[in-house]
mmCIF file of C-alpha atoms in Angstrom:
data_model
loop_
_atom_site.group_PDB
_atom_site.id
_atom_site.type_symbol
_atom_site.label_atom_id
_atom_site.label_comp_id
_atom_site.label_asym_id
_atom_site.label_seq_id
_atom_site.Cartn_x
_atom_site.Cartn_y
_atom_site.Cartn_z
ATOM 1 C CA UNK Y 1 3.757 1.792 25.690
ATOM 2 C CA UNK Y 2 2.940 4.042 28.666
ATOM 3 C CA UNK Y 3 4.812 7.159 29.730
ATOM 4 C CA UNK Y 4 6.978 5.285 32.189
ATOM 5 C CA UNK Y 5 8.234 2.866 29.593
ATOM 6 C CA UNK Y 6 8.836 5.689 27.176
ATOM 7 C CA UNK Y 7 10.898 7.623 29.699
ATOM 8 C CA UNK Y 8 12.937 4.568 30.629
ATOM 9 C CA UNK Y 9 13.581 3.849 26.992
ATOM 10 C CA UNK Y 10 14.777 7.383 26.386
ATOM 11 C CA UNK Y 11 17.121 7.157 29.333
ATOM 12 C CA UNK Y 12 18.613 3.971 27.914
ATOM 13 C CA UNK Y 13 19.096 5.717 24.606
ATOM 14 C CA UNK Y 14 16.602 3.523 22.773
ATOM 15 C CA UNK Y 15 14.607 5.193 20.048
ATOM 16 C CA UNK Y 16 10.932 5.435 20.924
ATOM 17 C CA UNK Y 17 8.398 5.178 18.133
ATOM 18 C CA UNK Y 18 6.870 8.577 17.353
ATOM 19 C CA UNK Y 19 3.218 8.805 18.324
ATOM 20 C CA UNK Y 20 0.497 7.782 15.900
ATOM 21 C CA UNK Y 21 -1.571 10.563 14.371
ATOM 22 C CA UNK Y 22 -5.259 10.979 15.203
ATOM 23 C CA UNK Y 23 -6.407 8.685 12.395
ATOM 24 C CA UNK Y 24 -3.859 6.056 13.414
ATOM 25 C CA UNK Y 25 -5.115 6.132 17.014
ATOM 26 C CA UNK Y 26 -8.683 5.879 15.799
ATOM 27 C CA UNK Y 27 -8.306 2.816 13.585
ATOM 28 C CA UNK Y 28 -5.624 1.142 15.756
ATOM 29 C CA UNK Y 29 -6.833 1.999 19.270
ATOM 30 C CA UNK Y 30 -4.771 -0.600 21.128
ATOM 31 C CA UNK Y 31 -1.838 -2.960 20.834
ATOM 32 C CA UNK Y 32 1.852 -2.130 20.471
ATOM 33 C CA UNK Y 33 3.713 -0.802 17.472
ATOM 34 C CA UNK Y 34 5.417 -3.788 15.777
ATOM 35 C CA UNK Y 35 8.955 -3.632 14.433
ATOM 36 C CA UNK Y 36 9.068 -0.884 11.784
ATOM 37 C CA UNK Y 37 10.207 -3.382 9.158
ATOM 38 C CA UNK Y 38 6.950 -5.317 9.509
ATOM 39 C CA UNK Y 39 4.835 -2.171 9.282
ATOM 40 C CA UNK Y 40 6.683 -1.182 6.113
ATOM 41 C CA UNK Y 41 6.398 -4.687 4.625
ATOM 42 C CA UNK Y 42 2.644 -4.613 5.264
ATOM 43 C CA UNK Y 43 2.477 -1.268 3.480
ATOM 44 C CA UNK Y 44 4.360 -2.610 0.455
ATOM 45 C CA UNK Y 45 2.030 -5.606 0.257
ATOM 46 C CA UNK Y 46 -0.916 -3.207 0.276
ATOM 47 C CA UNK Y 47 0.696 -1.232 -2.552
ATOM 48 C CA UNK Y 48 1.253 -4.407 -4.586
ATOM 49 C CA UNK Y 49 -2.462 -5.219 -4.272
ATOM 50 C CA UNK Y 50 -3.304 -1.658 -5.326
ATOM 51 C CA UNK Y 51 -1.226 -2.104 -8.480
ATOM 52 C CA UNK Y 52 -3.034 -5.401 -9.145
ATOM 53 C CA UNK Y 53 -6.297 -3.511 -8.783
ATOM 54 C CA UNK Y 54 -5.101 -0.796 -11.196
ATOM 55 C CA UNK Y 55 -4.196 -3.510 -13.733
ATOM 56 C CA UNK Y 56 -7.790 -4.778 -13.572
ATOM 57 C CA UNK Y 57 -9.183 -1.259 -14.049
ATOM 58 C CA UNK Y 58 -6.849 -0.694 -17.010
ATOM 59 C CA UNK Y 59 -7.819 -4.053 -18.519
ATOM 60 C CA UNK Y 60 -11.509 -3.174 -18.260
ATOM 61 C CA UNK Y 61 -10.993 0.206 -19.916
ATOM 62 C CA UNK Y 62 -8.826 -1.384 -22.631
ATOM 63 C CA UNK Y 63 -11.457 -4.047 -23.300
ATOM 64 C CA UNK Y 64 -13.977 -1.333 -24.108
ATOM 65 C CA UNK Y 65 -11.615 1.260 -25.628
ATOM 66 C CA UNK Y 66 -9.964 -1.014 -28.180
ATOM 67 C CA UNK Y 67 -13.104 -3.074 -28.903
ATOM 68 C CA UNK Y 68 -11.202 -6.282 -28.292
ATOM 69 C CA UNK Y 69 -12.531 -9.784 -28.620
ATOM 70 C CA UNK Y 70 -15.101 -9.496 -31.376
ATOM 71 C CA UNK Y 71 -17.892 -9.629 -28.808
ATOM 72 C CA UNK Y 72 -21.291 -8.042 -29.260
ATOM 73 C CA UNK Y 73 -21.148 -4.474 -27.904
ATOM 74 C CA UNK Y 74 -23.551 -5.117 -25.025
ATOM 75 C CA UNK Y 75 -21.731 -8.202 -23.789
ATOM 76 C CA UNK Y 76 -18.374 -6.431 -24.117
ATOM 77 C CA UNK Y 77 -19.657 -3.590 -21.995
ATOM 78 C CA UNK Y 78 -20.825 -6.023 -19.317
ATOM 79 C CA UNK Y 79 -17.418 -7.720 -19.286
ATOM 80 C CA UNK Y 80 -15.595 -4.376 -19.153
ATOM 81 C CA UNK Y 81 -17.672 -3.097 -16.217
ATOM 82 C CA UNK Y 82 -17.267 -6.464 -14.469
ATOM 83 C CA UNK Y 83 -13.468 -6.416 -14.778
ATOM 84 C CA UNK Y 84 -13.325 -2.800 -13.555
ATOM 85 C CA UNK Y 85 -15.546 -3.596 -10.568
ATOM 86 C CA UNK Y 86 -13.288 -6.546 -9.669
ATOM 87 C CA UNK Y 87 -10.458 -3.994 -9.610
ATOM 88 C CA UNK Y 88 -12.449 -1.780 -7.227
ATOM 89 C CA UNK Y 89 -13.165 -4.762 -4.957
ATOM 90 C CA UNK Y 90 -9.447 -5.645 -4.914
ATOM 91 C CA UNK Y 91 -8.556 -2.042 -3.975
ATOM 92 C CA UNK Y 92 -11.046 -2.018 -1.092
ATOM 93 C CA UNK Y 93 -9.911 -5.505 -0.048
ATOM 94 C CA UNK Y 94 -6.293 -4.289 -0.052
ATOM 95 C CA UNK Y 95 -7.164 -1.507 2.396
ATOM 96 C CA UNK Y 96 -9.128 -3.858 4.664
ATOM 97 C CA UNK Y 97 -6.379 -6.475 4.601
ATOM 98 C CA UNK Y 98 -3.719 -3.854 5.419
ATOM 99 C CA UNK Y 99 -5.784 -2.909 8.480
ATOM 100 C CA UNK Y 100 -6.350 -6.534 9.549
ATOM 101 C CA UNK Y 101 -2.671 -7.459 9.201
ATOM 102 C CA UNK Y 102 -1.544 -4.340 11.072
ATOM 103 C CA UNK Y 103 -4.051 -5.051 13.862
ATOM 104 C CA UNK Y 104 -2.896 -8.686 14.131
ATOM 105 C CA UNK Y 105 0.750 -7.586 14.329
ATOM 106 C CA UNK Y 106 -0.047 -5.000 16.999
ATOM 107 C CA UNK Y 107 -1.447 -7.808 19.157
ATOM 108 C CA UNK Y 108 1.225 -10.375 18.191
ATOM 109 C CA UNK Y 109 -1.482 -12.585 16.716
ATOM 110 C CA UNK Y 110 -1.117 -14.839 13.649
ATOM 111 C CA UNK Y 111 -1.756 -13.004 10.387
ATOM 112 C CA UNK Y 112 -5.216 -13.413 8.840
ATOM 113 C CA UNK Y 113 -5.564 -15.758 5.882
ATOM 114 C CA UNK Y 114 -5.949 -13.754 2.649
ATOM 115 C CA UNK Y 115 -9.569 -14.266 1.556
ATOM 116 C CA UNK Y 116 -8.842 -12.393 -1.650
ATOM 117 C CA UNK Y 117 -6.461 -15.050 -3.009
ATOM 118 C CA UNK Y 118 -9.006 -17.804 -3.825
ATOM 119 C CA UNK Y 119 -11.327 -15.116 -5.239
ATOM 120 C CA UNK Y 120 -8.593 -13.852 -7.551
ATOM 121 C CA UNK Y 121 -7.765 -17.414 -8.582
ATOM 122 C CA UNK Y 122 -11.389 -18.066 -9.544
ATOM 123 C CA UNK Y 123 -11.567 -14.820 -11.509
ATOM 124 C CA UNK Y 124 -8.354 -15.642 -13.401
ATOM 125 C CA UNK Y 125 -9.645 -19.151 -14.184
ATOM 126 C CA UNK Y 126 -12.972 -17.745 -15.415
ATOM 127 C CA UNK Y 127 -11.107 -15.244 -17.582
ATOM 128 C CA UNK Y 128 -9.008 -18.009 -19.107
ATOM 129 C CA UNK Y 129 -12.131 -20.076 -19.897
ATOM 130 C CA UNK Y 130 -13.802 -17.070 -21.556
ATOM 131 C CA UNK Y 131 -10.655 -16.419 -23.591
ATOM 132 C CA UNK Y 132 -10.520 -20.061 -24.675
ATOM 133 C CA UNK Y 133 -14.186 -19.983 -25.771
ATOM 134 C CA UNK Y 134 -13.568 -16.763 -27.722
ATOM 135 C CA UNK Y 135 -10.535 -18.247 -29.479
ATOM 136 C CA UNK Y 136 -12.474 -21.414 -30.390
ATOM 137 C CA UNK Y 137 -15.567 -19.607 -31.674
ATOM 138 C CA UNK Y 138 -13.962 -16.734 -33.589
ATOM 139 C CA UNK Q 1 24.880 3.445 21.270
ATOM 140 C CA UNK Q 2 24.287 -0.088 20.087
ATOM 141 C CA UNK Q 3 22.221 -2.242 22.353
ATOM 142 C CA UNK Q 4 23.933 -5.497 23.197
ATOM 143 C CA UNK Q 5 20.751 -7.412 22.474
ATOM 144 C CA UNK Q 6 20.047 -5.619 19.188
ATOM 145 C CA UNK Q 7 19.546 -8.581 16.920
ATOM 146 C CA UNK Q 8 20.203 -8.002 13.269
ATOM 147 C CA UNK Q 9 20.865 -9.960 10.105
ATOM 148 C CA UNK Q 10 24.370 -11.347 9.673
ATOM 149 C CA UNK Q 11 26.745 -8.591 8.688
ATOM 150 C CA UNK Q 12 24.632 -5.792 10.086
ATOM 151 C CA UNK Q 13 27.083 -5.079 12.858
ATOM 152 C CA UNK Q 14 30.303 -5.665 10.993
ATOM 153 C CA UNK Q 15 32.221 -2.523 11.696
ATOM 154 C CA UNK Q 16 35.232 -4.161 13.288
ATOM 155 C CA UNK Q 17 35.307 -4.432 17.042
ATOM 156 C CA UNK Q 18 35.616 -0.706 17.651
ATOM 157 C CA UNK Q 19 32.475 0.913 18.987
ATOM 158 C CA UNK Q 20 31.031 3.030 16.205
ATOM 159 C CA UNK Q 21 29.889 6.596 16.604
ATOM 160 C CA UNK Q 22 26.690 5.608 14.852
ATOM 161 C CA UNK Q 23 24.466 2.659 15.708
ATOM 162 C CA UNK Q 24 24.638 -0.123 13.144
ATOM 163 C CA UNK Q 25 21.361 -0.445 11.288
ATOM 164 C CA UNK Q 26 19.541 -3.619 12.283
ATOM 165 C CA UNK Q 27 18.326 -3.950 8.763
ATOM 166 C CA UNK Q 28 20.490 -3.883 5.678
ATOM 167 C CA UNK Q 29 17.471 -4.191 3.411
ATOM 168 C CA UNK Q 30 16.862 -0.472 2.833
ATOM 169 C CA UNK Q 31 13.268 -0.860 4.014
ATOM 170 C CA UNK Q 32 12.300 2.834 3.956
ATOM 171 C CA UNK Q 33 13.718 3.287 0.456
ATOM 172 C CA UNK Q 34 12.009 0.147 -0.822
ATOM 173 C CA UNK Q 35 8.733 1.278 0.634
ATOM 174 C CA UNK Q 36 8.996 4.717 -0.911
ATOM 175 C CA UNK Q 37 9.878 3.177 -4.289
ATOM 176 C CA UNK Q 38 6.786 0.988 -3.984
ATOM 177 C CA UNK Q 39 4.723 4.152 -3.458
ATOM 178 C CA UNK Q 40 6.427 5.717 -6.493
ATOM 179 C CA UNK Q 41 5.694 2.875 -8.886
ATOM 180 C CA UNK Q 42 2.147 2.666 -7.604
ATOM 181 C CA UNK Q 43 1.789 6.390 -8.380
ATOM 182 C CA UNK Q 44 3.138 5.739 -11.892
ATOM 183 C CA UNK Q 45 0.590 2.947 -12.432
ATOM 184 C CA UNK Q 46 -2.147 5.230 -11.156
ATOM 185 C CA UNK Q 47 -1.069 7.998 -13.551
ATOM 186 C CA UNK Q 48 -1.029 5.565 -16.500
ATOM 187 C CA UNK Q 49 -4.508 4.233 -15.742
ATOM 188 C CA UNK Q 50 -5.877 7.737 -15.113
ATOM 189 C CA UNK Q 51 -4.424 9.110 -18.357
ATOM 190 C CA UNK Q 52 -5.644 6.057 -20.295
ATOM 191 C CA UNK Q 53 -9.130 6.663 -18.936
ATOM 192 C CA UNK Q 54 -9.021 10.392 -19.737
ATOM 193 C CA UNK Q 55 -7.626 9.860 -23.222
ATOM 194 C CA UNK Q 56 -10.311 7.365 -24.045
ATOM 195 C CA UNK Q 57 -13.246 9.145 -22.417
ATOM 196 C CA UNK Q 58 -13.239 11.603 -25.348
ATOM 197 C CA UNK Q 59 -16.006 14.146 -24.972
ATOM 198 C CA UNK Q 60 -16.509 13.150 -21.349
ATOM 199 C CA UNK Q 61 -12.858 13.989 -20.682
ATOM 200 C CA UNK Q 62 -13.554 17.657 -20.027
ATOM 201 C CA UNK Q 63 -16.201 16.770 -17.460
ATOM 202 C CA UNK Q 64 -13.765 14.403 -15.754
ATOM 203 C CA UNK Q 65 -10.952 16.940 -15.614
ATOM 204 C CA UNK Q 66 -11.870 17.972 -12.076
ATOM 205 C CA UNK Q 67 -11.736 14.345 -10.893
ATOM 206 C CA UNK Q 68 -8.385 13.935 -12.648
ATOM 207 C CA UNK Q 69 -6.893 17.085 -11.131
ATOM 208 C CA UNK Q 70 -8.080 16.101 -7.642
ATOM 209 C CA UNK Q 71 -6.692 12.592 -8.104
ATOM 210 C CA UNK Q 72 -3.317 13.914 -9.296
ATOM 211 C CA UNK Q 73 -3.115 16.388 -6.407
ATOM 212 C CA UNK Q 74 -4.016 13.635 -3.939
ATOM 213 C CA UNK Q 75 -1.347 11.307 -5.306
ATOM 214 C CA UNK Q 76 1.301 14.055 -5.192
ATOM 215 C CA UNK Q 77 0.343 14.693 -1.569
ATOM 216 C CA UNK Q 78 0.673 10.969 -0.769
ATOM 217 C CA UNK Q 79 4.092 10.842 -2.430
ATOM 218 C CA UNK Q 80 5.326 13.925 -0.597
ATOM 219 C CA UNK Q 81 4.254 12.659 2.831
ATOM 220 C CA UNK Q 82 5.558 9.118 2.303
ATOM 221 C CA UNK Q 83 8.859 10.534 1.020
ATOM 222 C CA UNK Q 84 9.234 12.668 4.130
ATOM 223 C CA UNK Q 85 8.472 9.623 6.255
ATOM 224 C CA UNK Q 86 11.037 7.486 4.409
ATOM 225 C CA UNK Q 87 13.744 10.113 4.879
ATOM 226 C CA UNK Q 88 12.957 10.423 8.569
ATOM 227 C CA UNK Q 89 12.976 6.651 9.016
ATOM 228 C CA UNK Q 90 16.076 6.158 6.882
ATOM 229 C CA UNK Q 91 18.391 7.528 9.520
ATOM 230 C CA UNK Q 92 16.464 6.244 12.491
ATOM 231 C CA UNK Q 93 15.722 2.580 11.788
ATOM 232 C CA UNK Q 94 18.483 1.488 14.100
ATOM 233 C CA UNK Q 95 17.035 -0.100 17.224
ATOM 234 C CA UNK Q 96 15.732 -3.650 17.196
ATOM 235 C CA UNK Q 97 12.006 -3.715 17.696
ATOM 236 C CA UNK Q 98 11.637 -0.017 17.066
ATOM 237 C CA UNK Q 99 8.222 0.700 15.654
ATOM 238 C CA UNK Q 100 6.944 3.281 13.261
ATOM 239 C CA UNK Q 101 3.404 4.643 13.130
ATOM 240 C CA UNK Q 102 1.362 3.045 10.346
ATOM 241 C CA UNK Q 103 0.767 5.381 7.388
ATOM 242 C CA UNK Q 104 -2.974 5.228 7.997
ATOM 243 C CA UNK Q 105 -3.964 8.412 6.164
ATOM 244 C CA UNK Q 106 -1.892 7.561 3.098
ATOM 245 C CA UNK Q 107 -3.139 3.967 2.866
ATOM 246 C CA UNK Q 108 -6.802 4.888 3.292
ATOM 247 C CA UNK Q 109 -6.364 7.889 0.968
ATOM 248 C CA UNK Q 110 -4.880 5.757 -1.802
ATOM 249 C CA UNK Q 111 -7.609 3.129 -1.354
ATOM 250 C CA UNK Q 112 -10.214 5.853 -1.794
ATOM 251 C CA UNK Q 113 -8.466 7.368 -4.841
ATOM 252 C CA UNK Q 114 -8.250 3.996 -6.605
ATOM 253 C CA UNK Q 115 -11.849 3.095 -5.734
ATOM 254 C CA UNK Q 116 -13.089 6.446 -7.109
ATOM 255 C CA UNK Q 117 -10.957 6.012 -10.234
ATOM 256 C CA UNK Q 118 -12.385 2.530 -10.810
ATOM 257 C CA UNK Q 119 -15.982 3.591 -10.257
ATOM 258 C CA UNK Q 120 -15.487 6.591 -12.565
ATOM 259 C CA UNK Q 121 -14.101 4.288 -15.254
ATOM 260 C CA UNK Q 122 -17.080 1.955 -14.815
ATOM 261 C CA UNK Q 123 -19.514 4.866 -15.212
ATOM 262 C CA UNK Q 124 -17.633 6.082 -18.295
ATOM 263 C CA UNK Q 125 -17.746 2.605 -19.860
ATOM 264 C CA UNK Q 126 -21.499 2.538 -19.353
ATOM 265 C CA UNK Q 127 -22.035 6.054 -20.735
ATOM 266 C CA UNK Q 128 -19.688 6.094 -23.721
#
């Protein structure tokens, strides 16, 4: 929105979006601010992914802290670190996806397909298989 | 002043036929409040995971105290700024198509905090 539009909007009594801060201008250099509801919804989706990521980190710590599963210590450690690192990847992916969705909305483009969903599905399936093997062998 | 073309969900403009002194909100879904609550429960999850990690790290806990204090301060800062934003938006989300700046610093800050927390936990698992 250029200055002219902004002035016209003010004269009509329409609220004009406050300017982005320096970081906002840097990572979203162009496009138009979408409806505030969409920006907020994108933010909440990001936060939901962050909580998913925190659940993975907590699960990894719990796996090691409570010596669950009757696994050999070395293997347990590998699993624990793996689960925690999946959590870190989800957190980083959440930030990247928030940026991609916001960019798409600023240009009125279709939203990007979530690449993280099939990954998470595979991880959950692998976890279930490991759990089943542990139950059968213990 | 309510714009004649301000589209909203059904019921958003039901104030009788009298012109209201205040513009009817286009959105009855309490978006700013919901968003701030999402930040709050994320902060709670973060605190739980951080405390779990500290509690379990045992002797390493003292060494990690600095990381924990920085993380807690960062999260409090995120909550304070997102709360201020929600309050500002709460009264102003009234025009259809009105935008709000993305909370870039908060989103990237939280991503960094969670990534550091996760990597710290991974290092602790390896060391302990």
